[in-house]
Each structure stands twice: as structure tokens, then as C-alpha cells.
Amino acid sequence: MNWLEAGLSWFGIGLISLGVVFFIAGSVGLLRFGESVNRLHALTKADSMGLGLVVIGLVLQAPGIAVGLKLMIIWTLGLLSASLVSHLIGQSLCSQRRDD
Amino acid sequence: MVLDGILVLLILAMAWRCVRTTDLFEAIIVFVGLGMMIALVWTRLQAPDVALAEAAIGAGLAGALLLANLRQLPEDSSAVRWRSSWLWWSLWGILGLALGFAVVSIQTTPVSLMPLVQAHLPESGVTHPVTAVLLNFRALDTALELAVLLWAWMAQRHLFEGNFKAFHSLQGGVLKTTVKMLFPLVVLIAVYLLWRGSSSPGGAFQSGAVLAAAWLMLWLAQLPGLNWQRLSLKVGLLGGVMVFFWVGLLGLFQGAGFMGYPADQAGGWILLIESVAALSIGLLLASMVLVSMPNFQEQSP
């Protein structure tokens, strides 16, 4: 049984590392891309994929089912607010373009 | 250790940037980031109560307040020249030296009050030491904090002139539907933070900040929110301070001293004070941000 726990733990660490890569890529995109829409695109990758991978990795290491469920709720809220904010920024960009 | 070092360097760099930058918008964004970093430092220092309050009020609501007021500042204020005269440097140099001296002269063996708090925890009516200190042992400090908030609110109402520039209004079904979904959840989180305060990190200020955010969300999505003309709301704004001092006076008559409670009733009084205070804090913070927003219809009679 012990090797299963160790394996899951290492799998979790791998997922978290992959999530961190997404975060770094998203941040680099946010800094380097010129257009606001492109930068938004890069940021959403970090927000949804990166956060998701980190949360799944943490769930695998969670001490109990309650902590794991709380982490999943945090992810859902993160997804919801990230997509809402992206929508609002996009809307604002569109209306700015129409004004110009 | 490496993480702490990076955090300290980041905070110093961000604080410098926040003061040095000539772009006011950038200064506000950096200030919000700085607040989050400071919240992280409080977490590292194992003070989650302070971290929660810093993240919610210091970074979140203060940032919203600053952004809302940015629009009212004159355009050319963004071009403030950075002047470094010898007077400036000597003034801050003396202050820096004094601060450095104060840090050096701190006792190396700190006197911990924790044993004293732990010894009296059973009499306080709560099981979380921070809440026991804030609402029982040093209740007067917390009451005065609330009074300061009320004072700031009143001062802002009198400074407010009400000439706004146009801004992009946010509309659309996506925003409305999401806010409708999130609102009950956010209120639930506020109540949870309040309830948790008696046994673990959380409490009136954190809960109030979350409540204020919920009301601001409703207003931003142009959904029917609070009616600020209602008398009950005006009572709610004052409620926290009033209930605090009434309960404090009651303690004086019962012989427990001003702001003291008899040990067997302490839990109930603390819960009452915290609930009303959280509501008051939420209303005050929301009102302070809303008043500085354009298109906010609040003509007081």
C-alpha cells in the first residue's frame, strides 16, 4: 500500500510542476505579447490550466476528503471568476475599438 | 528562508516602485500587489488573521477605493515631478536612522503574552486566542477601530462633491448571471468567516470586507441592491459602534468594568457584537467605495 501512496504523491508533484510551467508561460505571454487580446489569451492559459493542474496535484496529497473537496471548490471559483473577468476585459476592449 | 528573502526584496522593490512611479494608475496596481505580498508575509509569520484582513481590506477594498477615486483626480496630476532636494533626503534620512535605532534597540528576548492569554482563555467566552484578545481583553481597541472607520466614512461624505467624468459601464447577461450565482455564496462565506472567528482565524473585519465585496458586485452588475435611503441601513451603519459601547456600559454597571463582560455571558455578547460589527463594517466599506463611484444615485435628503 505504501508504494501506491508514494506513487500518487510523486504524480501529484509532477502535476504541480506542470501547472507551474503553465503559470510561467502565461506570465511570459502577459509580459511579451503586444495586443491586449493576445495577452488575455496567455493569461487564461495560466489561470485555467495552471491552476487546475496545481489543484489536482494538491488534491492527490490532501490529508482528507474534506480538504480535497474544498480545493476543488476553490478551483471552480477560480475558473468562474477568471472567465468572468476575461469576458469583462474583452467587452471593454470591444467597446473601446468601436469608439475609435 | 530563500522564499522569505525573495518576499522581502519584492516588497521593498514594489514599495519603491509605488512611490517612485509617475503613473498614478500603475501606482495603484503596484499598491494592490504590495498588499497581497504583505498578506503572504503575515501568512509566513503564522498570523492568518492579519493576513486575511490585509488581503481583503488592505489590498482588495483599498485598491477599489483608490481606483474609484483615480478618475476624479485632475489629468495633469499624473505628471508629478520627482524632486529630491537635500531637505527631502535629510528629513527621511533622520526618520530612517530613528527607525533603524528603534529596530536595533528592540529587546532580543521578547516578552510573550501568550501564557497570560492562554491562562485566561476559558473566561473569555471564545476558544481562539486572537478573538479573545480583540473582543474581550482589549475590546476597547477594537471598538475604537470601528469608531475610526465610522469617522473616515463621515469625513468622506463631506469631502464628496459629486462631479464625475464618464466611464465605461459594464453590462451584459454574463456579468449579471454570474453575480446572481456568486452572491449567495459570498454572503455564506462572510457568515462562515464570522462564525469561525470564535475558534479559529476569522472575525468581524474579514467578514465585513467580504460582505462589502458582495454588495459592490451587485452594484457593478446593476442588480437591485441596497437602498441607501432606508432608515434601517443608516442604523446599520452606526450599529457596530453603538452596540459595542452599550454592551461596554452594561459591563460597567454589572461590575466587570467598562468593556468587560461577566465570564458566563461573554460568549453571547461577543457573538452579538461581532455580528452587528461585521454588518456595520460591510455597510461602511461598501458605502465608502460606492460614494466615490460615478452614476451612484445617493442624494441624501
mmCIF file of C-alpha atoms in Angstrom, chain B residues 36-292:
data_model
loop_
_atom_site.group_PDB
_atom_site.id
_atom_site.type_symbol
_atom_site.label_atom_id
_atom_site.label_comp_id
_atom_site.label_asym_id
_atom_site.label_seq_id
_atom_site.Cartn_x
_atom_site.Cartn_y
_atom_site.Cartn_z
ATOM 1 C CA MET B 36 -1.059 40.742 -1.447
ATOM 2 C CA MET B 37 2.689 40.304 -0.809
ATOM 3 C CA ILE B 38 2.302 41.679 2.727
ATOM 4 C CA ALA B 39 -0.591 39.265 3.284
ATOM 5 C CA LEU B 40 1.755 36.450 2.213
ATOM 6 C CA VAL B 41 4.346 37.657 4.732
ATOM 7 C CA TRP B 42 1.728 37.593 7.513
ATOM 8 C CA THR B 43 0.912 34.024 6.498
ATOM 9 C CA ARG B 44 4.615 33.153 6.723
ATOM 10 C CA LEU B 45 4.686 34.726 10.202
ATOM 11 C CA GLN B 46 1.770 32.430 11.144
ATOM 12 C CA ALA B 47 -0.665 35.279 11.650
ATOM 13 C CA PRO B 48 -3.536 34.183 9.369
ATOM 14 C CA ASP B 49 -5.976 36.645 10.997
ATOM 15 C CA VAL B 50 -3.874 39.611 9.938
ATOM 16 C CA ALA B 51 -3.201 38.048 6.528
ATOM 17 C CA LEU B 52 -6.945 37.685 5.842
ATOM 18 C CA ALA B 53 -7.637 41.276 6.903
ATOM 19 C CA GLU B 54 -4.706 42.632 4.868
ATOM 20 C CA ALA B 55 -5.732 40.765 1.712
ATOM 21 C CA ALA B 56 -9.414 41.685 1.979
ATOM 22 C CA ILE B 57 -9.199 45.281 3.203
ATOM 23 C CA GLY B 58 -5.626 46.427 2.546
ATOM 24 C CA ALA B 59 -5.364 45.066 -0.983
ATOM 25 C CA GLY B 60 -8.940 44.481 -2.165
ATOM 26 C CA LEU B 61 -11.136 47.274 -0.869
ATOM 27 C CA ALA B 62 -8.427 49.919 -0.540
ATOM 28 C CA GLY B 63 -7.489 49.171 -4.168
ATOM 29 C CA ALA B 64 -11.119 49.545 -5.279
ATOM 30 C CA LEU B 65 -11.386 52.807 -3.351
ATOM 31 C CA LEU B 66 -8.195 54.180 -4.920
ATOM 32 C CA LEU B 67 -9.251 53.124 -8.442
ATOM 33 C CA ALA B 68 -12.685 54.690 -7.980
ATOM 34 C CA ASN B 69 -11.104 57.968 -6.882
ATOM 35 C CA LEU B 70 -8.425 57.960 -9.586
ATOM 36 C CA ARG B 71 -10.987 59.140 -12.136
ATOM 37 C CA GLN B 72 -11.741 62.243 -10.088
ATOM 38 C CA LEU B 73 -8.162 63.434 -9.953
ATOM 39 C CA PRO B 74 -7.120 66.066 -12.487
ATOM 40 C CA GLU B 75 -5.381 64.723 -15.589
ATOM 41 C CA ASP B 76 -2.098 66.554 -15.075
ATOM 42 C CA SER B 77 -1.576 65.111 -11.596
ATOM 43 C CA SER B 78 -0.100 62.060 -13.336
ATOM 44 C CA ALA B 79 2.894 64.180 -14.267
ATOM 45 C CA VAL B 80 4.067 64.931 -10.743
ATOM 46 C CA ARG B 81 7.751 65.740 -10.916
ATOM 47 C CA TRP B 82 10.098 63.783 -8.701
ATOM 48 C CA ARG B 83 12.178 66.294 -6.826
ATOM 49 C CA SER B 84 14.943 65.217 -4.491
ATOM 50 C CA SER B 85 16.197 68.188 -2.568
ATOM 51 C CA TRP B 86 18.653 67.959 0.310
ATOM 52 C CA LEU B 87 15.765 68.774 2.676
ATOM 53 C CA TRP B 88 13.813 65.724 1.455
ATOM 54 C CA TRP B 89 16.767 63.413 1.873
ATOM 55 C CA SER B 90 17.749 64.745 5.312
ATOM 56 C CA LEU B 91 14.173 64.517 6.596
ATOM 57 C CA TRP B 92 13.700 60.918 5.512
ATOM 58 C CA GLY B 93 17.289 60.120 6.423
ATOM 59 C CA ILE B 94 16.664 61.179 10.023
ATOM 60 C CA LEU B 95 13.425 59.183 10.104
ATOM 61 C CA GLY B 96 15.226 56.155 8.655
ATOM 62 C CA LEU B 97 18.017 56.457 11.241
ATOM 63 C CA ALA B 98 15.470 56.722 14.056
ATOM 64 C CA LEU B 99 13.631 53.650 12.757
ATOM 65 C CA GLY B 100 16.894 51.743 12.447
ATOM 66 C CA PHE B 101 17.807 52.713 16.007
ATOM 67 C CA ALA B 102 14.382 51.564 17.216
ATOM 68 C CA VAL B 103 14.813 48.203 15.476
ATOM 69 C CA VAL B 104 18.308 47.718 16.922
ATOM 70 C CA SER B 105 17.198 48.594 20.455
ATOM 71 C CA ILE B 106 14.358 46.036 20.484
ATOM 72 C CA GLN B 107 14.826 43.559 23.308
ATOM 73 C CA THR B 108 16.358 40.385 21.965
ATOM 74 C CA THR B 109 14.362 38.235 24.357
ATOM 75 C CA PRO B 110 10.778 39.185 23.590
ATOM 76 C CA VAL B 111 8.230 39.065 26.399
ATOM 77 C CA SER B 112 5.477 36.707 25.289
ATOM 78 C CA LEU B 113 1.953 37.489 26.431
ATOM 79 C CA MET B 114 0.738 34.142 25.122
ATOM 80 C CA PRO B 115 0.873 32.301 28.518
ATOM 81 C CA LEU B 116 -1.211 35.086 30.085
ATOM 82 C CA VAL B 117 -3.771 34.888 27.248
ATOM 83 C CA GLN B 118 -3.889 31.091 27.404
ATOM 84 C CA ALA B 119 -4.397 31.169 31.188
ATOM 85 C CA HIS B 120 -7.473 33.409 30.882
ATOM 86 C CA LEU B 121 -8.848 31.877 27.666
ATOM 87 C CA PRO B 122 -11.561 29.815 29.483
ATOM 88 C CA GLU B 123 -13.044 33.039 30.953
ATOM 89 C CA SER B 124 -13.134 34.858 27.609
ATOM 90 C CA GLY B 125 -16.095 33.013 26.090
ATOM 91 C CA VAL B 126 -14.217 32.047 22.887
ATOM 92 C CA THR B 127 -11.536 29.468 22.131
ATOM 93 C CA HIS B 128 -9.405 31.391 19.598
ATOM 94 C CA PRO B 129 -6.743 33.492 21.380
ATOM 95 C CA VAL B 130 -6.793 36.286 18.761
ATOM 96 C CA THR B 131 -10.567 36.735 19.073
ATOM 97 C CA ALA B 132 -10.264 36.627 22.879
ATOM 98 C CA VAL B 133 -7.757 39.491 22.779
ATOM 99 C CA LEU B 134 -9.692 41.545 20.196
ATOM 100 C CA LEU B 135 -13.193 41.202 21.605
ATOM 101 C CA ASN B 136 -12.589 40.649 25.312
ATOM 102 C CA PHE B 137 -9.188 41.513 26.794
ATOM 103 C CA ARG B 138 -8.595 44.529 24.541
ATOM 104 C CA ALA B 139 -12.167 45.186 23.394
ATOM 105 C CA LEU B 140 -11.719 48.962 23.706
ATOM 106 C CA ASP B 141 -9.072 48.959 20.960
ATOM 107 C CA THR B 142 -11.398 47.132 18.581
ATOM 108 C CA ALA B 143 -14.287 49.470 19.430
ATOM 109 C CA LEU B 144 -12.081 52.468 18.667
ATOM 110 C CA GLU B 145 -11.021 50.891 15.354
ATOM 111 C CA LEU B 146 -14.685 50.687 14.422
ATOM 112 C CA ALA B 147 -15.151 54.299 15.504
ATOM 113 C CA VAL B 148 -12.208 55.347 13.289
ATOM 114 C CA LEU B 149 -13.856 53.602 10.322
ATOM 115 C CA LEU B 150 -17.115 55.432 11.034
ATOM 116 C CA TRP B 151 -15.181 58.691 11.292
ATOM 117 C CA ALA B 152 -13.492 58.100 7.935
ATOM 118 C CA TRP B 153 -16.879 57.379 6.387
ATOM 119 C CA MET B 154 -18.320 60.644 7.710
ATOM 120 C CA ALA B 155 -15.276 62.637 6.578
ATOM 121 C CA GLN B 156 -15.555 61.155 3.086
ATOM 122 C CA ARG B 157 -19.249 62.063 2.866
ATOM 123 C CA HIS B 158 -18.379 65.693 3.445
ATOM 124 C CA LEU B 159 -15.458 65.779 1.034
ATOM 125 C CA PHE B 160 -17.527 64.193 -1.719
ATOM 126 C CA GLU B 161 -18.503 66.744 -4.353
ATOM 127 C CA GLY B 162 -20.123 64.603 -6.982
ATOM 128 C CA ASN B 163 -18.671 65.818 -10.280
ATOM 129 C CA PHE B 164 -17.761 62.761 -12.278
ATOM 130 C CA LYS B 165 -16.250 62.030 -15.626
ATOM 131 C CA ALA B 166 -17.751 59.482 -17.975
ATOM 132 C CA PHE B 167 -16.685 55.868 -17.628
ATOM 133 C CA HIS B 168 -17.285 52.596 -19.410
ATOM 134 C CA SER B 169 -20.290 51.000 -17.799
ATOM 135 C CA LEU B 170 -20.248 47.237 -17.576
ATOM 136 C CA GLN B 171 -23.300 45.438 -18.838
ATOM 137 C CA GLY B 172 -24.405 42.140 -20.124
ATOM 138 C CA GLY B 173 -26.030 38.902 -19.208
ATOM 139 C CA VAL B 174 -22.776 37.102 -18.378
ATOM 140 C CA LEU B 175 -21.932 39.519 -15.572
ATOM 141 C CA LYS B 176 -25.480 39.548 -14.174
ATOM 142 C CA THR B 177 -25.895 35.770 -14.204
ATOM 143 C CA THR B 178 -22.503 35.153 -12.613
ATOM 144 C CA VAL B 179 -23.086 37.750 -9.900
ATOM 145 C CA LYS B 180 -26.516 36.222 -9.187
ATOM 146 C CA MET B 181 -24.813 32.840 -8.816
ATOM 147 C CA LEU B 182 -21.945 34.125 -6.704
ATOM 148 C CA PHE B 183 -23.844 36.483 -4.379
ATOM 149 C CA PRO B 184 -25.401 33.854 -2.056
ATOM 150 C CA LEU B 185 -22.063 32.034 -1.930
ATOM 151 C CA VAL B 186 -20.156 35.194 -0.979
ATOM 152 C CA VAL B 187 -22.667 36.003 1.783
ATOM 153 C CA LEU B 188 -22.296 32.423 3.015
ATOM 154 C CA ILE B 189 -18.512 32.862 3.131
ATOM 155 C CA ALA B 190 -18.954 36.073 5.148
ATOM 156 C CA VAL B 191 -21.163 34.313 7.712
ATOM 157 C CA TYR B 192 -18.722 31.390 7.812
ATOM 158 C CA LEU B 193 -15.768 33.715 8.485
ATOM 159 C CA LEU B 194 -17.730 35.370 11.291
ATOM 160 C CA TRP B 195 -18.794 32.080 12.869
ATOM 161 C CA ARG B 196 -15.325 30.574 12.578
ATOM 162 C CA GLY B 197 -13.869 33.579 14.420
ATOM 163 C CA SER B 198 -14.710 32.140 17.828
ATOM 164 C CA SER B 199 -12.482 29.110 17.396
ATOM 165 C CA SER B 200 -10.032 29.830 14.527
ATOM 166 C CA PRO B 201 -8.793 32.693 12.318
ATOM 167 C CA GLY B 202 -11.570 34.931 11.029
ATOM 168 C CA GLY B 203 -13.882 37.501 12.544
ATOM 169 C CA ALA B 204 -15.828 40.696 12.112
ATOM 170 C CA PHE B 205 -13.387 42.686 9.968
ATOM 171 C CA GLN B 206 -12.713 39.875 7.493
ATOM 172 C CA SER B 207 -16.402 39.008 7.319
ATOM 173 C CA GLY B 208 -17.368 42.659 6.851
ATOM 174 C CA ALA B 209 -14.907 43.072 3.983
ATOM 175 C CA VAL B 210 -16.384 40.035 2.197
ATOM 176 C CA LEU B 211 -19.926 41.384 2.731
ATOM 177 C CA ALA B 212 -18.886 44.738 1.274
ATOM 178 C CA ALA B 213 -17.468 42.939 -1.773
ATOM 179 C CA ALA B 214 -20.798 41.127 -2.223
ATOM 180 C CA TRP B 215 -22.741 44.410 -2.231
ATOM 181 C CA LEU B 216 -20.245 46.027 -4.598
ATOM 182 C CA MET B 217 -20.666 43.085 -7.003
ATOM 183 C CA LEU B 218 -24.433 43.608 -7.004
ATOM 184 C CA TRP B 219 -23.975 47.296 -7.742
ATOM 185 C CA LEU B 220 -21.431 46.728 -10.529
ATOM 186 C CA ALA B 221 -23.797 44.279 -12.241
ATOM 187 C CA GLN B 222 -26.606 46.880 -11.945
ATOM 188 C CA LEU B 223 -28.760 44.484 -9.980
ATOM 189 C CA PRO B 224 -31.150 45.734 -7.303
ATOM 190 C CA GLY B 225 -29.029 46.056 -4.181
ATOM 191 C CA LEU B 226 -29.258 48.061 -1.025
ATOM 192 C CA ASN B 227 -31.488 51.086 -0.776
ATOM 193 C CA TRP B 228 -29.241 53.626 0.917
ATOM 194 C CA GLN B 229 -32.134 55.934 1.799
ATOM 195 C CA ARG B 230 -33.674 53.382 4.158
ATOM 196 C CA LEU B 231 -33.552 54.227 7.850
ATOM 197 C CA SER B 232 -32.629 50.647 8.758
ATOM 198 C CA LEU B 233 -29.463 50.959 6.667
ATOM 199 C CA LYS B 234 -28.473 54.176 8.389
ATOM 200 C CA VAL B 235 -28.962 52.456 11.742
ATOM 201 C CA GLY B 236 -26.895 49.548 10.394
ATOM 202 C CA LEU B 237 -24.014 51.880 9.543
ATOM 203 C CA LEU B 238 -23.890 53.115 13.142
ATOM 204 C CA GLY B 239 -24.890 49.792 14.710
ATOM 205 C CA GLY B 240 -21.451 48.304 15.307
ATOM 206 C CA VAL B 241 -20.121 51.205 17.356
ATOM 207 C CA MET B 242 -23.404 51.651 19.242
ATOM 208 C CA VAL B 243 -23.805 48.002 20.236
ATOM 209 C CA PHE B 244 -20.143 47.857 21.254
ATOM 210 C CA PHE B 245 -20.446 50.804 23.618
ATOM 211 C CA TRP B 246 -23.849 49.763 25.001
ATOM 212 C CA VAL B 247 -22.537 46.327 25.892
ATOM 213 C CA GLY B 248 -19.445 48.040 27.313
ATOM 214 C CA LEU B 249 -21.608 50.271 29.542
ATOM 215 C CA LEU B 250 -23.630 47.236 30.634
ATOM 216 C CA GLY B 251 -20.368 45.654 31.789
ATOM 217 C CA LEU B 252 -19.638 48.791 33.823
ATOM 218 C CA PHE B 253 -22.959 48.516 35.665
ATOM 219 C CA GLN B 254 -22.543 44.788 36.223
ATOM 220 C CA GLY B 255 -19.222 45.423 37.902
ATOM 221 C CA ALA B 256 -16.985 43.900 35.213
ATOM 222 C CA GLY B 257 -15.565 47.314 34.271
ATOM 223 C CA PHE B 258 -16.085 49.291 31.046
ATOM 224 C CA MET B 259 -15.891 46.914 28.038
ATOM 225 C CA GLY B 260 -15.766 43.912 30.343
ATOM 226 C CA TYR B 261 -18.270 41.065 30.411
ATOM 227 C CA PRO B 262 -19.142 38.588 33.159
ATOM 228 C CA ALA B 263 -17.351 35.341 32.275
ATOM 229 C CA ASP B 264 -20.526 33.263 31.877
ATOM 230 C CA GLN B 265 -22.141 35.692 29.394
ATOM 231 C CA ALA B 266 -19.017 36.632 27.442
ATOM 232 C CA GLY B 267 -19.589 34.204 24.552
ATOM 233 C CA GLY B 268 -23.076 35.515 23.800
ATOM 234 C CA TRP B 269 -22.105 39.189 23.989
ATOM 235 C CA ILE B 270 -19.069 38.632 21.768
ATOM 236 C CA LEU B 271 -21.214 36.887 19.152
ATOM 237 C CA LEU B 272 -23.756 39.739 19.240
ATOM 238 C CA ILE B 273 -21.069 42.428 18.942
ATOM 239 C CA GLU B 274 -19.243 40.586 16.163
ATOM 240 C CA SER B 275 -22.405 40.026 14.100
ATOM 241 C CA VAL B 276 -23.519 43.660 14.294
ATOM 242 C CA ALA B 277 -19.950 44.887 13.795
ATOM 243 C CA ALA B 278 -19.493 42.721 10.678
ATOM 244 C CA LEU B 279 -22.722 44.122 9.201
ATOM 245 C CA SER B 280 -21.648 47.687 10.040
ATOM 246 C CA ILE B 281 -18.148 47.212 8.627
ATOM 247 C CA GLY B 282 -19.580 45.734 5.438
ATOM 248 C CA LEU B 283 -22.029 48.621 5.002
ATOM 249 C CA LEU B 284 -19.396 51.279 5.791
ATOM 250 C CA LEU B 285 -16.798 49.847 3.406
ATOM 251 C CA ALA B 286 -19.317 49.307 0.594
ATOM 252 C CA SER B 287 -20.713 52.800 1.057
ATOM 253 C CA MET B 288 -17.233 54.353 1.010
ATOM 254 C CA VAL B 289 -16.404 52.726 -2.330
ATOM 255 C CA LEU B 290 -19.853 53.361 -3.830
ATOM 256 C CA VAL B 291 -19.933 57.065 -2.943
ATOM 257 C CA SER B 292 -16.748 57.584 -4.927
#
